[in-house]
Amino acid sequence: METTERSSDAELVELVHVGGQSARAAVGELEERHFEAVRDFAALCVNSCPAADQLARHAWRSALNSHDASGAGAVRPHALRSVLHAAAGFAETHHRGVLDAGLASWLAPHPAAPDGSSPGGALPVFYRDSVVTRAFDALPAKLQTVMWHRLVEDAGNGQTGRLLGSGSADSQEISVLIRRAYREFYHAYEEIHQDGMADECRRFHRMLMAYAGRKGGNSADVVPHLQQCGYCSRAFSDLERMDGDLGELLAEALLPFGGRDYFASRRAERTGATVAVPGQAPEDPPREPEAGPSAPHPGRHRRKLRKATPGVPGVPGEGVPVAAAAPSGQPAERRTGAPGSIRARRLTQVIASLGVCSLAVAFAYAQGFGQRTSQRTGGPPAKEAPSAPAPSKSGASGRSESPTDSPSPSGSSDGSAKPPPGGGRGERTPGPVVRGAALEWLFDGVKDGVTADSSGHDRDGTLVGDPLPKLLKKGGMTFSGRQSVTSGNSVFDTDSSFSVAARVKLRNTDTYQTVASQDGKEVSSFQLQYDPVEERWEMRMHRTDDGSSRADEAESDSAPRAGRWTSIAGIYDAADEEIRLYVDGKLQDTVHRDGDRSSEGEFAVGRARLGDRYIRGFEGTVDTVRAFPKALSGAEVRKLADEE
């Protein structure tokens, strides 16, 4: 029994299908975890306690028999949905009289299959075709479990961790998983919605995504379309709710009858309120809230307070789908108030999809930014060649710099003094704290417009801009949004594992700012950056070398503060196809990366690339940058953060 108690739901389901003594123990453990909730939902579907017990048992047996560890997803929502299928079977037998009147009416036009065994066959077609339901079903079982139990069941980290088999709750891991689940759910919803569009709807897809997020979109075109298209109108309603009440949206979609009441009952159970349910005995005393921080609701992505805005003009019920009204027995109105909105970064993707030039104009540097000069003559600078090799430490490039362009660490005007690695800062420890760096810019000194690579791989950094980035006396390079330091060539293949770590201090948090990137032909293959809309650090990787392509992003838990030193590290693990972000040595987020993308452009600190422009210049100070052709472990990232 101790073994089953420590097992995840997925492991228990596998034991059930194996059979034998272990199967009986697994069934008992699963029943202890989930049957009470199944019984609670069954009570919403019938008119007496005995009928609730009978319906719950029938549904539970059906759920265990039909649940396949490889495909049925999380146990709890699967079992709850089985209650509705079982109720549909009751509707065609002498048990019909025990059903709630609203449920019987809802099921009446949709009789069960003759054998009563066809999953979904007895339920209304709009339930089976729900985009929300299909997007949820597209998630891996682990993400379904976290999403359902944190957002619908309002479960704590300890309970959720138990279902995942972690033994004890790791609040950081749960937080990472819920953000990953929300992100993948959103992407799945968007793709499924687009795949199901009629041809006349396709030109409105991107406008709809932006308009639902209150972040743009041509309302003059999209509003009339929403007024006449039930399919897109429903999507608008769903997208608006994802940021504010995603848990209730999931409950209503997966449990189209009784879902809202079930959601309310779970919240009431946590808070101690009483919800009257037909046929249900009085609730047990409320549980004590679990200790420890709760995982953030996906709504945390909405950083700034927004005033309530009216719904879509002419669309009933603030975007309630015209062609998919609430079923009989369910309240027709939706919860109102300050509407949520889709992640604000979607606006950037919308603009990008409408034209690369628009995005370039929106975020490009001022005239002359990112351009390399071979001489400072006061005339127009020559255009930078991204693949040009970096000059050597001896200044072999022939670059002629004025004394003010490149101040020396000692404050002298000749710029000739070049301290040894670690010089100028007594806190530097001898030797690398983490071995294997392909590039290491400590920014301890500059000679002839070049800062040395301490990794031993001769990837010195060339200072770019007018004026050049400034070296501080105590070490560190300051940027004002129009400079960069570049390697002259690529440091690693971004289709393989790599890591980038830096110690930085933002001067402000008003604009997009890139700490480090590596150029592709059209767009940076990765960007370790600050996002002012999300108010978060991000590790961002485009799926293809196209400015309008989708990007996968791992982001920080909290907003950075201007004027504060922060250690950040972005990692791509090719073996696991995961992007990870660390801040001050702590894991912040893990996301799956889709596609493969190599890049052969130069590595740069202080800017990113889009087309033939350099964008998102850094404003602040960068003290140390290290790049590795491998995925660093958590322990290695912590060592770097402690050393810096």
XYZ file of C-alpha atoms in Angstrom:
644
model
C 0.000 0.000 0.000
C 2.889 2.336 0.727
C 4.072 1.834 -2.854
C 0.702 2.805 -4.328
C 0.453 5.828 -2.051
C 3.675 7.185 -3.529
C 2.706 6.341 -7.107
C 1.378 8.856 -9.585
C -2.091 8.557 -11.061
C -0.550 7.443 -14.358
C 1.426 4.682 -12.617
C -1.665 3.516 -10.756
C -3.687 3.314 -13.966
C -0.950 1.200 -15.519
C -1.084 -1.163 -12.521
C -4.857 -1.454 -12.914
C -4.440 -2.692 -16.483
C -1.681 -5.127 -15.471
C -4.064 -6.919 -13.062
C -3.361 -9.039 -10.009
C -2.887 -8.005 -6.389
C -1.175 -4.763 -7.350
C -4.207 -3.856 -9.472
C -6.545 -4.142 -6.488
C -4.289 -1.905 -4.412
C -4.062 0.595 -7.261
C -7.847 0.683 -7.666
C -8.205 1.327 -3.951
C -5.718 4.192 -4.042
C -7.335 5.777 -7.105
C -10.739 5.479 -5.489
C -9.471 7.159 -2.337
C -8.102 10.041 -4.405
C -10.985 10.600 -6.809
C -14.224 8.780 -6.040
C -15.573 11.340 -3.586
C -15.364 14.018 -6.294
C -17.075 11.680 -8.786
C -19.846 11.090 -6.288
C -20.210 14.837 -5.677
C -20.650 15.476 -9.387
C -23.055 12.546 -9.756
C -25.214 14.189 -7.075
C -25.624 17.194 -9.366
C -27.071 14.933 -12.057
C -29.733 13.045 -10.072
C -32.447 13.739 -7.515
C -31.574 11.433 -4.604
C -28.605 10.193 -2.597
C -29.065 6.500 -3.513
C -29.234 7.456 -7.200
C -26.048 9.515 -6.820
C -24.243 6.495 -5.350
C -25.499 4.242 -8.137
C -24.568 6.670 -10.911
C -21.152 7.350 -9.380
C -20.308 3.648 -9.093
C -21.409 2.977 -12.664
C -19.358 5.911 -13.968
C -16.310 4.986 -11.879
C -16.223 1.414 -13.186
C -16.623 2.689 -16.730
C -13.817 5.230 -16.251
C -11.356 2.627 -14.933
C -12.207 0.151 -17.675
C -11.896 2.716 -20.464
C -8.907 4.630 -19.091
C -5.756 3.848 -21.024
C -2.556 5.174 -19.470
C -1.343 6.213 -22.901
C -4.325 8.242 -24.040
C -7.189 9.052 -21.671
C -5.408 11.858 -19.845
C -5.824 12.906 -16.221
C -7.928 10.562 -14.082
C -10.223 13.088 -12.369
C -11.648 14.912 -15.412
C -11.917 11.610 -17.292
C -13.932 10.080 -14.462
C -16.162 13.157 -14.139
C -16.930 13.109 -17.845
C -17.837 9.435 -17.480
C -20.626 10.524 -15.130
C -22.348 12.374 -17.979
C -21.904 9.401 -20.304
C -23.353 7.117 -17.653
C -26.242 9.521 -17.114
C -26.910 9.456 -20.863
C -27.172 5.688 -20.588
C -29.601 6.036 -17.671
C -31.781 8.274 -19.843
C -32.574 5.295 -22.097
C -33.465 2.898 -19.263
C -35.928 2.690 -16.389
C -33.456 4.822 -14.396
C -34.452 7.905 -16.389
C -36.688 9.072 -13.570
C -33.757 9.556 -11.175
C -32.071 12.114 -13.426
C -32.206 15.807 -12.653
C -34.979 17.356 -14.735
C -32.610 19.807 -16.404
C -30.189 17.035 -17.363
C -32.986 14.820 -18.697
C -34.219 17.709 -20.830
C -30.703 18.426 -22.081
C -30.155 14.787 -23.045
C -33.593 14.260 -24.591
C -32.689 15.253 -28.184
C -29.498 13.186 -28.007
C -30.308 9.537 -27.140
C -27.556 7.132 -26.248
C -26.130 4.576 -28.629
C -28.045 1.245 -28.623
C -25.457 -0.504 -26.470
C -24.906 2.572 -24.292
C -21.152 2.168 -24.667
C -20.202 4.744 -27.287
C -18.230 7.463 -25.466
C -19.635 10.829 -26.402
C -22.329 9.363 -28.626
C -25.112 10.331 -26.233
C -23.934 13.872 -25.638
C -24.748 17.014 -27.615
C -22.554 17.501 -30.634
C -21.309 20.955 -29.562
C -19.816 19.319 -26.456
C -17.833 16.837 -28.509
C -16.735 19.587 -30.872
C -15.821 22.144 -28.182
C -12.464 23.754 -28.984
C -11.756 24.140 -25.252
C -12.352 20.422 -24.716
C -10.196 19.407 -27.655
C -7.391 21.756 -26.601
C -7.432 20.283 -23.091
C -7.443 16.734 -24.492
C -4.375 17.613 -26.580
C -2.287 18.173 -23.427
C -0.160 15.411 -21.869
C -1.792 13.729 -18.877
C 0.672 15.375 -16.468
C -0.254 18.875 -17.624
C -3.960 17.987 -17.601
C -3.604 16.868 -13.990
C -1.893 20.056 -12.844
C -4.233 22.303 -14.807
C -7.453 20.646 -13.652
C -6.561 20.235 -9.998
C -5.018 23.680 -9.530
C -7.591 25.644 -11.525
C -10.818 23.658 -11.170
C -10.420 21.700 -7.952
C -8.467 24.500 -6.228
C -6.119 21.842 -4.838
C -2.949 22.748 -2.980
C 0.582 21.897 -4.048
C 0.775 18.904 -1.719
C -2.349 17.247 -3.094
C -1.427 17.998 -6.694
C 2.120 16.751 -6.164
C 0.754 13.495 -4.759
C -1.212 12.883 -7.961
C 1.956 13.465 -9.963
C 3.887 11.017 -7.814
C 6.298 13.594 -6.442
C 5.742 12.520 -2.842
C 6.023 16.023 -1.458
C 4.895 19.266 -3.024
C 7.504 21.304 -4.822
C 5.820 24.668 -5.233
C 8.381 25.792 -7.798
C 7.838 22.705 -9.954
C 4.052 23.063 -9.733
C 4.318 26.735 -10.696
C 6.460 25.852 -13.709
C 4.047 23.104 -14.778
C 0.932 25.257 -14.521
C 2.501 27.959 -16.667
C 3.595 25.361 -19.193
C 0.098 23.826 -19.196
C -1.537 27.187 -19.790
C 0.856 28.039 -22.597
C 0.409 24.715 -24.390
C -3.349 24.872 -23.882
C -3.466 28.320 -25.481
C -1.385 27.195 -28.465
C -3.547 24.085 -28.916
C -6.716 26.188 -28.746
C -5.406 28.624 -31.342
C -4.388 25.873 -33.742
C -7.628 23.893 -33.368
C -9.721 27.013 -33.817
C -7.802 27.974 -36.946
C -8.032 24.450 -38.399
C -11.817 24.481 -37.973
C -12.369 27.866 -39.575
C -14.421 28.339 -42.698
C -12.513 29.926 -45.556
C -14.247 33.273 -45.070
C -13.096 33.363 -41.418
C -9.383 32.858 -42.004
C -8.507 36.440 -42.726
C -9.939 37.399 -39.328
C -7.906 34.892 -37.305
C -5.021 37.135 -36.263
C -7.276 40.140 -35.803
C -9.497 38.058 -33.519
C -6.527 36.955 -31.406
C -5.425 40.559 -30.938
C -8.923 41.961 -30.413
C -9.818 39.364 -27.768
C -6.720 40.455 -25.839
C -7.703 44.156 -25.994
C -4.306 44.684 -27.593
C -5.195 45.683 -31.120
C -7.006 44.216 -34.053
C -9.120 46.024 -36.605
C -12.427 46.323 -34.742
C -14.128 47.850 -37.782
C -13.634 44.521 -39.574
C -13.677 41.953 -36.815
C -16.744 43.152 -34.847
C -19.196 42.773 -37.763
C -17.714 39.342 -38.405
C -18.234 38.306 -34.767
C -21.833 39.473 -34.923
C -22.601 37.035 -37.712
C -20.201 34.146 -37.057
C -21.052 31.924 -34.110
C -17.794 29.945 -34.441
C -15.548 32.995 -34.078
C -17.868 34.577 -31.520
C -17.461 31.546 -29.286
C -13.689 31.763 -29.687
C -13.788 35.411 -28.666
C -15.700 34.489 -25.507
C -13.304 31.639 -24.687
C -10.191 33.736 -25.260
C -11.475 36.546 -23.054
C -12.096 34.124 -20.197
C -8.776 32.294 -20.349
C -6.975 34.955 -18.366
C -9.621 35.573 -15.742
C -11.616 32.397 -15.092
C -9.922 29.588 -16.964
C -10.844 27.083 -14.255
C -14.557 27.755 -14.650
C -14.195 27.725 -18.435
C -12.595 24.271 -18.291
C -15.276 22.951 -15.960
C -18.080 24.220 -18.191
C -16.441 22.854 -21.355
C -15.572 19.369 -20.096
C -18.754 19.072 -18.015
C -21.323 20.890 -20.174
C -24.087 20.053 -17.738
C -23.352 20.815 -14.087
C -19.813 22.022 -14.710
C -20.366 25.499 -13.331
C -22.066 24.152 -10.208
C -19.295 21.614 -9.712
C -16.686 24.358 -10.015
C -18.539 26.464 -7.435
C -18.802 23.496 -5.062
C -15.038 22.897 -5.150
C -14.375 26.542 -4.337
C -16.939 26.398 -1.550
C -15.298 23.309 -0.111
C -11.998 25.150 0.187
C -13.504 28.271 1.734
C -16.008 26.546 4.011
C -19.130 27.886 2.300
C -22.145 25.625 1.817
C -23.582 24.829 -1.584
C -26.947 23.096 -1.728
C -26.895 20.186 -4.155
C -29.921 17.987 -4.939
C -29.528 14.587 -3.339
C -26.256 15.448 -1.613
C -25.720 15.046 2.117
C -24.338 18.017 4.082
C -20.683 18.639 3.382
C -17.914 17.675 5.759
C -16.201 20.487 7.685
C -13.957 22.559 5.403
C -10.390 21.418 4.897
C -7.588 23.520 6.205
C -5.739 25.268 3.384
C -2.428 23.642 2.612
C 0.685 25.441 3.683
C 3.012 26.946 1.158
C 2.540 29.291 -1.737
C -0.107 28.462 -4.298
C 0.816 28.098 -7.915
C -0.012 31.274 -9.771
C -3.201 31.383 -11.772
C -2.572 31.849 -15.482
C -4.149 35.260 -15.015
C -0.885 36.401 -13.453
C 0.283 37.023 -16.992
C -1.918 40.103 -16.982
C 0.529 42.492 -15.385
C -1.247 45.821 -15.419
C -4.666 46.708 -14.035
C -7.160 47.436 -16.764
C -10.557 49.083 -16.482
C -13.599 47.017 -17.380
C -14.450 47.374 -21.034
C -17.728 46.584 -22.732
C -18.221 43.370 -24.670
C -18.328 43.067 -28.398
C -21.020 45.442 -29.698
C -23.968 43.479 -30.934
C -22.727 40.106 -29.725
C -25.097 38.663 -27.082
C -23.811 38.068 -23.586
C -20.369 39.687 -24.006
C -19.184 37.251 -26.604
C -21.364 34.259 -25.678
C -21.389 32.155 -28.859
C -24.476 32.655 -30.967
C -24.434 29.106 -32.293
C -23.634 27.476 -28.938
C -25.985 28.846 -26.304
C -25.924 27.413 -22.778
C -27.673 24.025 -22.602
C -30.968 23.550 -20.841
C -30.514 23.431 -17.106
C -27.518 25.747 -17.184
C -27.566 29.471 -16.486
C -27.364 31.364 -19.777
C -25.428 34.342 -18.498
C -21.673 34.311 -17.988
C -19.734 35.881 -15.200
C -19.138 39.551 -15.866
C -16.762 42.183 -14.535
C -13.368 43.316 -15.666
C -12.709 41.025 -18.605
C -9.459 39.119 -18.803
C -7.363 39.207 -21.913
C -4.975 36.995 -23.798
C -1.306 37.168 -23.087
C -0.157 40.568 -24.217
C 2.771 39.205 -26.147
C 0.307 37.919 -28.765
C 0.112 41.460 -30.079
C 3.734 41.224 -31.147
C 3.038 37.989 -32.991
C -0.052 39.471 -34.624
C 1.880 42.455 -35.906
C 4.663 40.179 -37.072
C 2.246 38.001 -39.005
C 0.749 41.020 -40.730
C 4.151 42.139 -41.946
C 7.762 41.937 -40.837
C 8.224 45.583 -41.687
C 5.609 46.616 -39.127
C 7.463 44.824 -36.367
C 10.773 46.226 -37.515
C 9.395 49.749 -37.424
C 7.856 49.179 -34.013
C 11.021 47.976 -32.335
C 13.949 49.086 -34.510
C 16.710 51.187 -33.103
C 17.101 54.802 -34.068
C 18.907 55.573 -37.314
C 22.435 54.220 -37.332
C 21.940 51.743 -34.505
C 23.806 48.498 -34.711
C 26.071 49.727 -37.454
C 29.771 49.058 -37.274
C 32.229 51.793 -38.215
C 35.811 51.313 -39.250
C 36.603 54.977 -38.756
C 34.945 57.835 -36.868
C 34.958 60.578 -39.478
C 31.587 62.153 -38.766
C 30.121 60.800 -42.007
C 27.501 58.050 -42.407
C 28.657 54.754 -40.860
C 29.138 51.717 -43.022
C 26.526 48.954 -42.699
C 27.563 46.171 -40.389
C 28.362 42.822 -41.931
C 26.903 40.238 -39.515
C 29.402 37.537 -40.392
C 32.511 39.692 -40.292
C 35.223 38.160 -38.076
C 35.963 39.851 -34.789
C 39.254 41.727 -34.502
C 41.931 40.145 -32.382
C 43.036 41.451 -29.028
C 46.026 43.090 -30.657
C 43.747 45.399 -32.618
C 44.596 43.844 -35.968
C 41.383 45.204 -37.441
C 43.004 48.578 -37.901
C 40.177 50.251 -36.016
C 41.106 53.758 -34.884
C 39.364 54.865 -31.696
C 39.354 58.190 -29.973
C 40.279 58.216 -26.277
C 36.699 58.931 -25.262
C 35.260 56.030 -27.201
C 36.868 53.380 -25.056
C 37.780 54.424 -21.540
C 40.225 52.209 -19.744
C 39.493 50.552 -16.403
C 41.968 52.834 -14.663
C 40.339 55.919 -16.048
C 43.313 56.802 -18.262
C 42.597 58.273 -21.638
C 44.812 56.122 -23.798
C 42.772 52.997 -23.313
C 45.937 50.907 -23.528
C 45.906 49.318 -20.080
C 44.367 45.856 -20.306
C 44.014 44.126 -16.943
C 44.448 40.384 -16.742
C 41.306 38.239 -16.455
C 39.716 38.969 -13.120
C 41.653 42.210 -12.726
C 39.898 45.246 -11.342
C 37.601 43.163 -9.139
C 39.052 41.469 -6.121
C 36.010 39.228 -5.709
C 36.868 37.228 -8.859
C 37.858 33.664 -8.053
C 40.742 32.134 -10.010
C 39.777 29.677 -12.719
C 36.325 28.976 -14.169
C 33.603 28.250 -11.652
C 31.865 26.101 -14.309
C 34.011 24.513 -17.004
C 33.256 24.190 -20.693
C 32.456 27.788 -21.664
C 32.782 28.511 -25.385
C 32.823 32.268 -24.679
C 33.438 34.301 -21.524
C 33.320 38.090 -21.556
C 34.131 39.451 -18.103
C 34.183 43.060 -19.321
C 37.271 43.808 -17.219
C 39.014 45.791 -19.906
C 38.945 47.086 -23.472
C 41.779 47.539 -25.948
C 41.308 48.968 -29.428
C 37.547 48.540 -29.170
C 37.815 44.877 -28.205
C 37.102 43.082 -24.933
C 38.911 39.792 -24.333
C 37.417 36.306 -24.302
C 38.610 34.625 -21.090
C 37.415 31.167 -22.146
C 40.543 30.506 -24.203
C 38.634 30.158 -27.485
C 39.649 33.554 -28.909
C 36.092 34.789 -29.342
C 36.883 38.358 -28.387
C 34.044 40.832 -28.350
C 34.004 43.841 -30.672
C 32.323 46.959 -29.302
C 29.734 48.369 -31.729
C 27.836 51.670 -31.717
C 28.266 55.403 -31.796
C 29.199 56.093 -29.089
C 30.611 52.725 -28.112
C 29.372 50.961 -24.986
C 31.265 52.281 -21.976
C 33.498 50.248 -19.699
C 33.158 51.088 -16.007
C 36.196 51.475 -13.759
C 35.032 48.670 -11.477
C 34.222 46.399 -14.404
C 31.074 45.912 -16.416
C 29.854 47.425 -19.674
C 27.083 50.025 -19.846
C 24.682 50.274 -22.785
C 22.166 52.987 -23.655
C 20.046 51.060 -26.144
C 22.152 51.745 -29.242
C 25.271 49.643 -28.733
C 26.308 46.023 -28.696
C 29.283 43.707 -28.258
C 29.582 41.038 -30.944
C 31.613 37.890 -31.508
C 31.889 38.153 -35.295
C 30.668 34.580 -35.720
C 28.430 31.970 -34.120
C 29.329 30.464 -30.749
C 27.161 27.332 -30.872
C 24.561 25.557 -32.979
C 21.133 26.557 -31.636
C 19.666 23.253 -32.824
C 21.882 21.580 -30.201
C 22.010 22.157 -26.454
C 23.415 25.477 -25.288
C 23.346 27.859 -22.332
C 23.874 31.589 -21.871
C 24.367 33.258 -18.491
C 24.858 36.918 -17.609
C 24.875 39.333 -14.693
C 22.878 42.431 -15.579
C 21.309 45.567 -14.173
C 18.435 47.282 -15.976
C 18.396 51.061 -16.095
C 14.640 51.095 -16.753
C 11.793 48.666 -17.388
C 9.968 50.621 -20.092
C 11.126 48.919 -23.283
C 12.062 45.543 -24.733
C 15.733 44.887 -23.990
C 17.970 42.061 -25.201
C 20.798 40.833 -22.994
C 22.173 38.272 -25.459
C 21.235 36.702 -28.794
C 22.646 34.868 -31.792
C 21.745 36.062 -35.284
C 19.827 34.089 -37.854
C 19.432 35.257 -41.428
C 16.078 36.927 -40.664
C 15.590 36.850 -36.901
C 17.652 35.973 -33.833
C 17.594 32.262 -33.131
C 17.344 32.973 -29.407
C 16.885 36.063 -27.253
C 17.649 36.304 -23.553
C 15.617 39.430 -22.917
C 13.363 41.620 -20.788
C 9.716 41.927 -21.894
C 8.047 45.178 -20.682
C 4.522 43.993 -21.545
C 4.811 40.859 -19.459
C 7.241 42.597 -17.073
C 9.362 39.462 -17.004
C 12.737 38.093 -18.038
C 12.385 35.702 -20.976
C 14.341 33.070 -22.845
C 12.798 33.192 -26.316
C 13.438 30.937 -29.331
C 11.768 31.299 -32.731
C 10.704 28.040 -34.350
C 11.862 29.063 -37.831
C 14.111 31.753 -39.264
C 11.174 34.047 -39.950
C 10.158 37.175 -38.064
C 6.502 36.152 -38.172
C 7.102 32.635 -36.851
C 5.876 31.574 -33.444
C 8.364 31.702 -30.589
C 8.555 29.449 -27.544
C 9.262 31.410 -24.360
C 10.246 30.586 -20.806
C 9.686 33.490 -18.434
C 10.465 34.536 -14.883
C 8.122 34.267 -11.912
C 8.310 37.921 -10.906
C 9.046 41.330 -12.368
C 12.652 42.573 -12.252
C 13.479 45.927 -10.677
C 15.508 48.627 -12.357
C 18.852 49.320 -10.679
C 19.161 45.837 -9.165
C 21.868 43.329 -10.130
C 20.396 40.060 -11.374
C 21.936 36.820 -12.602
C 19.966 35.289 -15.465
C 20.565 32.118 -17.461
C 18.754 30.787 -20.519
C 19.172 27.127 -21.453
C 18.080 24.963 -24.356
C 18.215 21.224 -23.646
C 18.022 19.479 -27.029
C 17.717 16.013 -25.489
C 14.513 16.982 -23.658
C 13.477 19.625 -26.243
C 13.076 22.100 -23.383
C 13.847 25.756 -22.835
C 14.643 26.683 -19.237
C 15.085 30.058 -17.562
C 16.890 30.698 -14.266
C 16.989 33.943 -12.278
C 19.503 34.293 -9.449
C 20.157 30.563 -9.628
C 16.507 29.508 -9.268
C 14.502 27.737 -11.961
C 11.696 29.982 -13.163
C 10.079 28.237 -16.116
C 10.382 25.239 -18.420
C 8.684 25.085 -21.829
C 8.710 22.648 -24.703
C 10.438 23.810 -27.880
C 8.835 22.896 -31.193
C 10.840 22.619 -34.395
C 14.574 22.735 -34.952
C 16.518 25.828 -35.841
C 20.207 26.199 -36.567
C 21.864 29.588 -36.861
C 25.256 30.634 -38.130
C 25.168 34.339 -37.298
C 27.226 36.164 -34.725
C 26.676 36.101 -30.997
C 25.771 39.517 -29.586
C 25.263 41.192 -26.235
C 22.965 44.203 -26.090
C 20.676 43.675 -29.081
C 18.669 41.242 -31.238
C 18.171 41.021 -34.989
C 15.110 41.274 -37.247
C 15.688 41.319 -40.985
C 18.431 43.846 -41.735
C 17.889 45.780 -38.511
C 19.104 45.414 -34.958
C 16.373 45.786 -32.369
C 15.570 45.765 -28.664
C 18.751 47.399 -27.428
C 19.776 46.911 -23.808
C 19.731 49.884 -21.436
C 21.820 49.293 -18.351
C 24.945 47.408 -17.314
C 26.183 43.939 -18.202
C 28.945 42.607 -15.981
C 29.661 39.078 -17.154
C 28.498 36.947 -20.076
C 29.219 33.256 -20.509
C 28.046 30.947 -23.306
C 28.248 27.136 -23.220
C 27.670 24.571 -25.984
C 25.780 22.377 -23.525
C 22.750 22.464 -21.252
C 23.898 23.514 -17.790
C 22.496 21.685 -14.798
C 20.665 23.492 -12.033
C 23.691 23.082 -9.773
C 25.970 24.663 -12.379
C 23.631 27.608 -12.817
C 23.594 28.140 -9.056
C 27.408 28.132 -9.010
C 27.471 30.831 -11.673
C 24.932 32.921 -9.779
C 26.862 32.553 -6.512
C 30.176 33.418 -8.181
C 28.791 36.495 -9.868
